[in-house]
Short mmCIF file of C-alpha atoms and ligand atoms in Angstrom, two decimals:
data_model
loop_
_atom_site.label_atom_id
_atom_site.label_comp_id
_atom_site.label_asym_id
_atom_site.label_seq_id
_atom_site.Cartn_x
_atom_site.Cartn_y
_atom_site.Cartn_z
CA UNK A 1403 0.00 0.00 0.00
CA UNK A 1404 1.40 3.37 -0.91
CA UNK A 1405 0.13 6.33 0.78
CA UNK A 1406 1.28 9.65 -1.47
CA UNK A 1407 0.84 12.14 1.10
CA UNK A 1408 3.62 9.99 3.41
CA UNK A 1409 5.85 10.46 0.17
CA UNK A 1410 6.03 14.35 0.77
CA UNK A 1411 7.95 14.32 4.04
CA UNK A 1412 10.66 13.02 2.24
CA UNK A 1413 11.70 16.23 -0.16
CA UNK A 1414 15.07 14.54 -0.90
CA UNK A 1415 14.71 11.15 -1.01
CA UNK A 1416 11.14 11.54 -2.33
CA UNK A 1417 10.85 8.03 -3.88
CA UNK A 1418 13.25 6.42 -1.16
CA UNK A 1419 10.36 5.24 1.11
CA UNK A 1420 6.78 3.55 0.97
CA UNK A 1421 4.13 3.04 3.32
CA UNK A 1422 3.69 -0.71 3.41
CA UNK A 1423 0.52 -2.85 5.86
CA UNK A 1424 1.95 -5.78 7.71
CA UNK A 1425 0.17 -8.57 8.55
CA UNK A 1426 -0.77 -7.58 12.15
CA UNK A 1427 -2.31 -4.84 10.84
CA UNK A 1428 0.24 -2.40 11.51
CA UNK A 1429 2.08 0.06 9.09
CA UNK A 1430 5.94 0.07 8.73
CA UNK A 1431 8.30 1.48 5.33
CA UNK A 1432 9.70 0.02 2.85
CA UNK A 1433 13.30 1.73 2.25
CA UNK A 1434 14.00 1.56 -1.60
CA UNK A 1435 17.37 3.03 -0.19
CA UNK A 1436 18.47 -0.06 1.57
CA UNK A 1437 15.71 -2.34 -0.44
CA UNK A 1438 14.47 -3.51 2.51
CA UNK A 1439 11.05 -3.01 4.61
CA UNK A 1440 12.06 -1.60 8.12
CA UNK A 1441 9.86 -4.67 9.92
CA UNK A 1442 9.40 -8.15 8.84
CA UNK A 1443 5.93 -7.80 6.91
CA UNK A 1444 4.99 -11.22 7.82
CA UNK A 1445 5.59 -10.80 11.69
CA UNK A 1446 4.15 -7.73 11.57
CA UNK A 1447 5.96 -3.96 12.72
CA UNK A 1448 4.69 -3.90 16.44
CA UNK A 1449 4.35 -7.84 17.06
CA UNK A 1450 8.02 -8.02 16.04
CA UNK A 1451 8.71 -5.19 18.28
CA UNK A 1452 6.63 -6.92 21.20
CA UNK A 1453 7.79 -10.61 20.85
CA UNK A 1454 11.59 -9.99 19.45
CA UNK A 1455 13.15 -7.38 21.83
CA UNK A 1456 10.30 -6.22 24.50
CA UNK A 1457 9.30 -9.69 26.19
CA UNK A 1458 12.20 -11.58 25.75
CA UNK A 1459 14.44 -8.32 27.12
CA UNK A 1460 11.86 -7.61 29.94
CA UNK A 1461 11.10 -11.46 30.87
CA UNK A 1462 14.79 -11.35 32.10
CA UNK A 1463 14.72 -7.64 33.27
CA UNK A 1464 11.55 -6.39 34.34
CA UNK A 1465 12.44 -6.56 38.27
CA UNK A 1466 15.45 -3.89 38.11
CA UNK A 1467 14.51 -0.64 39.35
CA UNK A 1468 16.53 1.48 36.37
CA UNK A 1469 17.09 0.05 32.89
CA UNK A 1470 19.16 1.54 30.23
CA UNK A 1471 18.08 0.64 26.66
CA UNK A 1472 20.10 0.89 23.45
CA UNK A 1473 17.77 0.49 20.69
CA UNK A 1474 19.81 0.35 17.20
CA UNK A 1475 18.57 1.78 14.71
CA UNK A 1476 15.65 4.36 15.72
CA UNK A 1477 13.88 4.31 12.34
CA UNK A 1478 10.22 4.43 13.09
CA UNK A 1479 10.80 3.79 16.74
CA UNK A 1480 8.52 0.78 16.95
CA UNK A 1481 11.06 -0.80 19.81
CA UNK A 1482 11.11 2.03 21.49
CA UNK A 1483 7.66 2.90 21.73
CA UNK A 1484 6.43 -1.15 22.20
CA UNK A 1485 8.85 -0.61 24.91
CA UNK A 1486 6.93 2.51 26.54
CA UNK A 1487 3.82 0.49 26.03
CA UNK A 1488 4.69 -2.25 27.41
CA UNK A 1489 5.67 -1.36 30.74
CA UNK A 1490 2.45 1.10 31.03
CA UNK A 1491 0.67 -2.11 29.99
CA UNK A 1492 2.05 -3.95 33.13
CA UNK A 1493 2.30 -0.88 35.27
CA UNK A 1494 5.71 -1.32 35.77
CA UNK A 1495 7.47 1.21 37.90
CA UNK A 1496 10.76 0.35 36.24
CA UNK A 1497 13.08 4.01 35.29
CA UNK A 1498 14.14 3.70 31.70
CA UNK A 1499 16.61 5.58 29.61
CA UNK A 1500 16.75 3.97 26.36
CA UNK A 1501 19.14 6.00 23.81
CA UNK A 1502 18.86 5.21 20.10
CA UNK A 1503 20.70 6.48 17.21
CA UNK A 1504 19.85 7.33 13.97
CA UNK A 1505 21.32 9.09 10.66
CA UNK A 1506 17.94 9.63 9.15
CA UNK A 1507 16.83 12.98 10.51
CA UNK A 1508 13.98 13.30 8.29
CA UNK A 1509 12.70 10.52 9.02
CA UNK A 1510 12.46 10.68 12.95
CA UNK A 1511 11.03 14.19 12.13
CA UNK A 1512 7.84 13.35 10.20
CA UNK A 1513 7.37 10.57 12.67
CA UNK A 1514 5.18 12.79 14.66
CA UNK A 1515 2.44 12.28 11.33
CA UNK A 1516 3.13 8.56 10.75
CA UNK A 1517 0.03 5.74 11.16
CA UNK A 1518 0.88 4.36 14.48
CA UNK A 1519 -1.64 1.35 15.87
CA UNK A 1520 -3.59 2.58 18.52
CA UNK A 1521 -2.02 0.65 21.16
CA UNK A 1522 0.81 3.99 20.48
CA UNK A 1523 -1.97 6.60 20.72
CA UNK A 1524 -1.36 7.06 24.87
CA UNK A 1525 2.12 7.76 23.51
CA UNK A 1526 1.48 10.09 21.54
CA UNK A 1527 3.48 13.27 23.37
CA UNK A 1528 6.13 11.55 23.44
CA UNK A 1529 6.07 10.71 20.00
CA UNK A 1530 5.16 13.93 19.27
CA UNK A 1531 8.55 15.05 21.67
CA UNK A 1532 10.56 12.79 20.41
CA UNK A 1533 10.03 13.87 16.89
CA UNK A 1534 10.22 17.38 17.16
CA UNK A 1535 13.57 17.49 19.86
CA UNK A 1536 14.89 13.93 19.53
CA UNK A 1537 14.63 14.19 23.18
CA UNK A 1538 11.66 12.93 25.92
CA UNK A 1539 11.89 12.86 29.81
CA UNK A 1540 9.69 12.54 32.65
CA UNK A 1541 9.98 10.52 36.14
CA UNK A 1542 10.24 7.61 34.61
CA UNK A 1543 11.13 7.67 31.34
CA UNK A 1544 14.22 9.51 29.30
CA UNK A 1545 14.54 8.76 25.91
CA UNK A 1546 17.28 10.39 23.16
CA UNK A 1547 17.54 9.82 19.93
CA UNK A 1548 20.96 10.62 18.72
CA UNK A 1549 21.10 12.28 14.96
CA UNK A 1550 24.45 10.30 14.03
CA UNK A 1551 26.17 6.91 12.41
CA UNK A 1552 25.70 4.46 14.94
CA UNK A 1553 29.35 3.69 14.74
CA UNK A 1554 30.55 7.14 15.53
CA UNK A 1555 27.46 7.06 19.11
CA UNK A 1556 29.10 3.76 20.71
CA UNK A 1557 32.66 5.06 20.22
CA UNK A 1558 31.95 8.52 22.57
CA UNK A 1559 33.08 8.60 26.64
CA UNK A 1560 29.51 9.89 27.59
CA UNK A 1561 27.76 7.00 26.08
CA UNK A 1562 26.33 5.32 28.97
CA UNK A 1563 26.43 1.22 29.89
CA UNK A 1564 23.81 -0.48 28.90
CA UNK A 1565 21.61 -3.37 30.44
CA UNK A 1566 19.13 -4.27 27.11
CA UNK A 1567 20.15 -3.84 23.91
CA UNK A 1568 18.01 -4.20 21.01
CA UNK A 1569 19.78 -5.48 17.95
CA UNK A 1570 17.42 -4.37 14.89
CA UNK A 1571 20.06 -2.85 11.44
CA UNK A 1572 18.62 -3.33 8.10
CA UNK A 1573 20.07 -6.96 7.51
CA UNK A 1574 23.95 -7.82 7.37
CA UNK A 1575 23.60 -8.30 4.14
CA UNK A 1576 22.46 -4.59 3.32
CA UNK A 1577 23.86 -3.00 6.29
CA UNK A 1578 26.94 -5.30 6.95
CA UNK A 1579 29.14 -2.80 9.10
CA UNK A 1580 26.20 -2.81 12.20
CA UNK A 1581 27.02 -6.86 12.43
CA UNK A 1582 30.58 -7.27 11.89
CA UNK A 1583 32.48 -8.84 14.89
CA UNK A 1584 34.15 -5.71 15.70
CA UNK A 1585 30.26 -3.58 16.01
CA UNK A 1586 29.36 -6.24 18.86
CA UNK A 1587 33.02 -5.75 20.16
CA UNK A 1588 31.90 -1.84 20.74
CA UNK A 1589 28.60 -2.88 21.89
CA UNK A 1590 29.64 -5.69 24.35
CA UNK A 1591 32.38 -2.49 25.37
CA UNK A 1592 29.28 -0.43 26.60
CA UNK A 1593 27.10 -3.47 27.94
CA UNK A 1594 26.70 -4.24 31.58
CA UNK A 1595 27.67 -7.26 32.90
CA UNK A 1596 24.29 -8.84 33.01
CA UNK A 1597 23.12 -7.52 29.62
CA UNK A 1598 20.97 -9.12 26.88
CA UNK A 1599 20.73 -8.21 23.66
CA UNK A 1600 17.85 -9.11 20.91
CA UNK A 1601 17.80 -9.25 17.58
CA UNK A 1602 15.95 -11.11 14.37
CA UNK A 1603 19.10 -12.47 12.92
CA UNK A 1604 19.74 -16.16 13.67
CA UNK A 1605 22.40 -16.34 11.15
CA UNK A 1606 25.55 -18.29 12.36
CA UNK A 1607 27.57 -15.53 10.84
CA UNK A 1608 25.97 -12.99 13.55
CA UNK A 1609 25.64 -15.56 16.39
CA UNK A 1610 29.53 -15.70 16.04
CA UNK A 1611 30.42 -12.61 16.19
CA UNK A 1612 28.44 -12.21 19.33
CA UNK A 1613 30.19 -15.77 20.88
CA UNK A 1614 33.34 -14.27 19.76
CA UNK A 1615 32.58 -11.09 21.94
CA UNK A 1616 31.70 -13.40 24.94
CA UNK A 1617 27.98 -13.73 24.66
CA UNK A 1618 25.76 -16.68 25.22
CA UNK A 1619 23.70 -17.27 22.34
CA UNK A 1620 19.73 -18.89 22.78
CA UNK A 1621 17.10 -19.50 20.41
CA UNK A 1622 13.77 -17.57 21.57
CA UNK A 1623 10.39 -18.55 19.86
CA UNK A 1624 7.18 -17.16 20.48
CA UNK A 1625 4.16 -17.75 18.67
CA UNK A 1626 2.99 -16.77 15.16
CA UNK A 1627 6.25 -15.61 14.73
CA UNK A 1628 10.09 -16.68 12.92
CA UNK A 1629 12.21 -17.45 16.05
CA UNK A 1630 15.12 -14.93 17.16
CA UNK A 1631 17.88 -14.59 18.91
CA UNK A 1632 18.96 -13.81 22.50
CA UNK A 1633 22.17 -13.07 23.20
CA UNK A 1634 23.70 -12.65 27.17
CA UNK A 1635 26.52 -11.89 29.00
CA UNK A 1636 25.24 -14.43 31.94
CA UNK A 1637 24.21 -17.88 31.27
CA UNK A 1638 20.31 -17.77 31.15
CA UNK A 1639 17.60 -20.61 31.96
CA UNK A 1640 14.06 -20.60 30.25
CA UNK A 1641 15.63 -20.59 26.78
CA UNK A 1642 16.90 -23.22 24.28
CA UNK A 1643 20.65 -22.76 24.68
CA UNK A 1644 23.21 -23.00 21.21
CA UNK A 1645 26.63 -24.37 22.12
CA UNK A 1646 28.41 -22.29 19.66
CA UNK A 1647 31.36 -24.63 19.87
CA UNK A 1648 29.78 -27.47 18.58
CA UNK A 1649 28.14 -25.29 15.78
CA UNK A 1650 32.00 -24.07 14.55
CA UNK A 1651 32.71 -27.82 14.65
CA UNK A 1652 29.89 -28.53 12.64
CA UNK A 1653 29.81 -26.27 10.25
CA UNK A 1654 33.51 -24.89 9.68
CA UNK A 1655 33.03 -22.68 6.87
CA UNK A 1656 31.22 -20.21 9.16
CA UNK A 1657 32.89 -17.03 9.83
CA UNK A 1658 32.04 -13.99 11.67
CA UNK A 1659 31.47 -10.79 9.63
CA UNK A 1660 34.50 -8.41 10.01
CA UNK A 1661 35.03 -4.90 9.49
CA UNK A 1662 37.87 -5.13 6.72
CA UNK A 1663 35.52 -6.78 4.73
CA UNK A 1664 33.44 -3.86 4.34
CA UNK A 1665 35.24 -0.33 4.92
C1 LIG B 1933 15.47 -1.79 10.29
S1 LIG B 1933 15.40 -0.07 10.55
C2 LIG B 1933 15.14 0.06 12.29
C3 LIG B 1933 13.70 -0.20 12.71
C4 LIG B 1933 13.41 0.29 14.10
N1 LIG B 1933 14.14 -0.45 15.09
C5 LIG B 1933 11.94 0.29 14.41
O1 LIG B 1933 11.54 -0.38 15.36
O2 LIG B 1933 11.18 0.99 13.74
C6 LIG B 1933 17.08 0.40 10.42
C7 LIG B 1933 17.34 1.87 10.67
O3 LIG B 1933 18.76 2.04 10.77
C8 LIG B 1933 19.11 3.30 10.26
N2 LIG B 1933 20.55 3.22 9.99
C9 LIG B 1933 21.20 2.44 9.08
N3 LIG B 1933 22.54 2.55 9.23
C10 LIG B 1933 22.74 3.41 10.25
C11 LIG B 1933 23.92 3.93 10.88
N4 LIG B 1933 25.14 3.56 10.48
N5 LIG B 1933 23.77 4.80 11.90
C12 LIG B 1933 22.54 5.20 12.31
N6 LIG B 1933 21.38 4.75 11.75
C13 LIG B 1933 21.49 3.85 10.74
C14 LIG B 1933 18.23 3.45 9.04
O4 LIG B 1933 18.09 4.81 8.69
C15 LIG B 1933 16.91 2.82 9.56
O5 LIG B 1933 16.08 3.80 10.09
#
């Protein structure tokens, strides 16, 4: 589904992006930029956001009093915002900073006009902050979205540590340097030491360039939905664990991504 007034927030990359229906009835973009939607279509924009990053992340976490939240990439904010809804769902009195960058300032900015599901619509100030100032904060929640490569965010001093990180690039195959060994090395550098991160990928080419940064690797699967991936600094229970050794002995060809491959 194209929607032609969505087209004109985009005055220089007018044809770049298109208003696509998943099938749980929610809307994400296709980006003819990185030829890719922004959300599995078939999972659906917020059920992927839900059952890929926010339940498996908060199943684990939901009892800490503060939670810091890297969410990479922003792009229509879906994991952020499940997030926000989420814990007002479950009246959860966790404090959560969740910083997110994001190179696509245009894109965060119309965001305050784009066809959220109405499970969003109590979010809607913050939306509306967030898309206007980047920037949202009240008692309990503080969220930034940082206008910048990714790359450039995890590499600054005031970058905080982070106990949730939510893994969602365009795929390594479009967007290669956000899954390269040496990204998770950066990311596991500004993880705490109990952190999990989620992401869709469940290629062994990702999963070992987490291992190789000293994560546990599990298989989550929830229903009506492609499995994922949780990755965590501490062993976990609850979740179908992937001895990675056994997986390099059984299939030797498989490398990590690396950076040299790609700059
Ligand atoms: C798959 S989308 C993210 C979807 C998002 N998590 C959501 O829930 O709506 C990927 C996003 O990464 C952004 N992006 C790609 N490479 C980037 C980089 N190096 N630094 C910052 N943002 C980047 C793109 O502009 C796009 O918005």
């Amino acid at each position: 589904m194209e929607n032609e007034q969505w087209k004109g927030y985009f005055p220089d990359k007018r044809e770049q992006k298109e208003l696509i229906l998943c099938e749980d009835g929610t809307n994400t973009l296709y980006s003819k930029e990185f030829d890719e939607p922004y959300h599995s279509t078939k999972d659906g924009a917020l059920h992927e956001s839900l059952e890929k990053y926010v339940k498996p992340s908060f199943s684990y976490k939901k009892e800490k009093e503060t939670l810091a939240i890297l969410d990479i990439c922003f792009g229509l904010g879906y994991n952020t915002f499940a997030t926000l809804y989420y814990i007002k769902k479950h009246h959860l009195k966790t404090k959560v900073h969740i910083l997110s960058p994001e190179f696509d300032e245009a894109l965060v900015r119309s965001l305050r006009d784009f066809s959220y599901p109405p499970e969003f619509d109590i979010l809607k100030p913050i939306i509306e902050a967030i898309s206007e100032h980047f920037f949202y904060e009240d008692e309990q929640f503080k969220i930034e979205v940082i206008i910048e490569d990714a790359r450039s965010v995890l590499t600054k001093k005031s970058t905080p540590s982070f106990d949730i990180v939510y893994q969602d690039a365009f795929s390594p195959a479009h967007n290669p340097l956000l899954w390269t060994k040496e990204w998770f090395g950066e990311v596991r550098s500004r993880c705490n030491d109990d952190a999990i991160l989620t992401t869709y990928s469940t290629a062994a080419a990702i999963r070992l360039g987490l291992y190789e940064n000293g994560f546990f690797i599990f298989v989550h699967r929830a229903e009506m939905m492609r499995y994922s991936t949780v990755a965590s600094l501490e062993m976990l229970t609850g979740l179908e664990y992937i001895d990675m050794e056994l997986k390099k002995v059984r299939n030797s060809e498989a490398r990590s991504m690396r950076d040299q491959e790609y700059l």
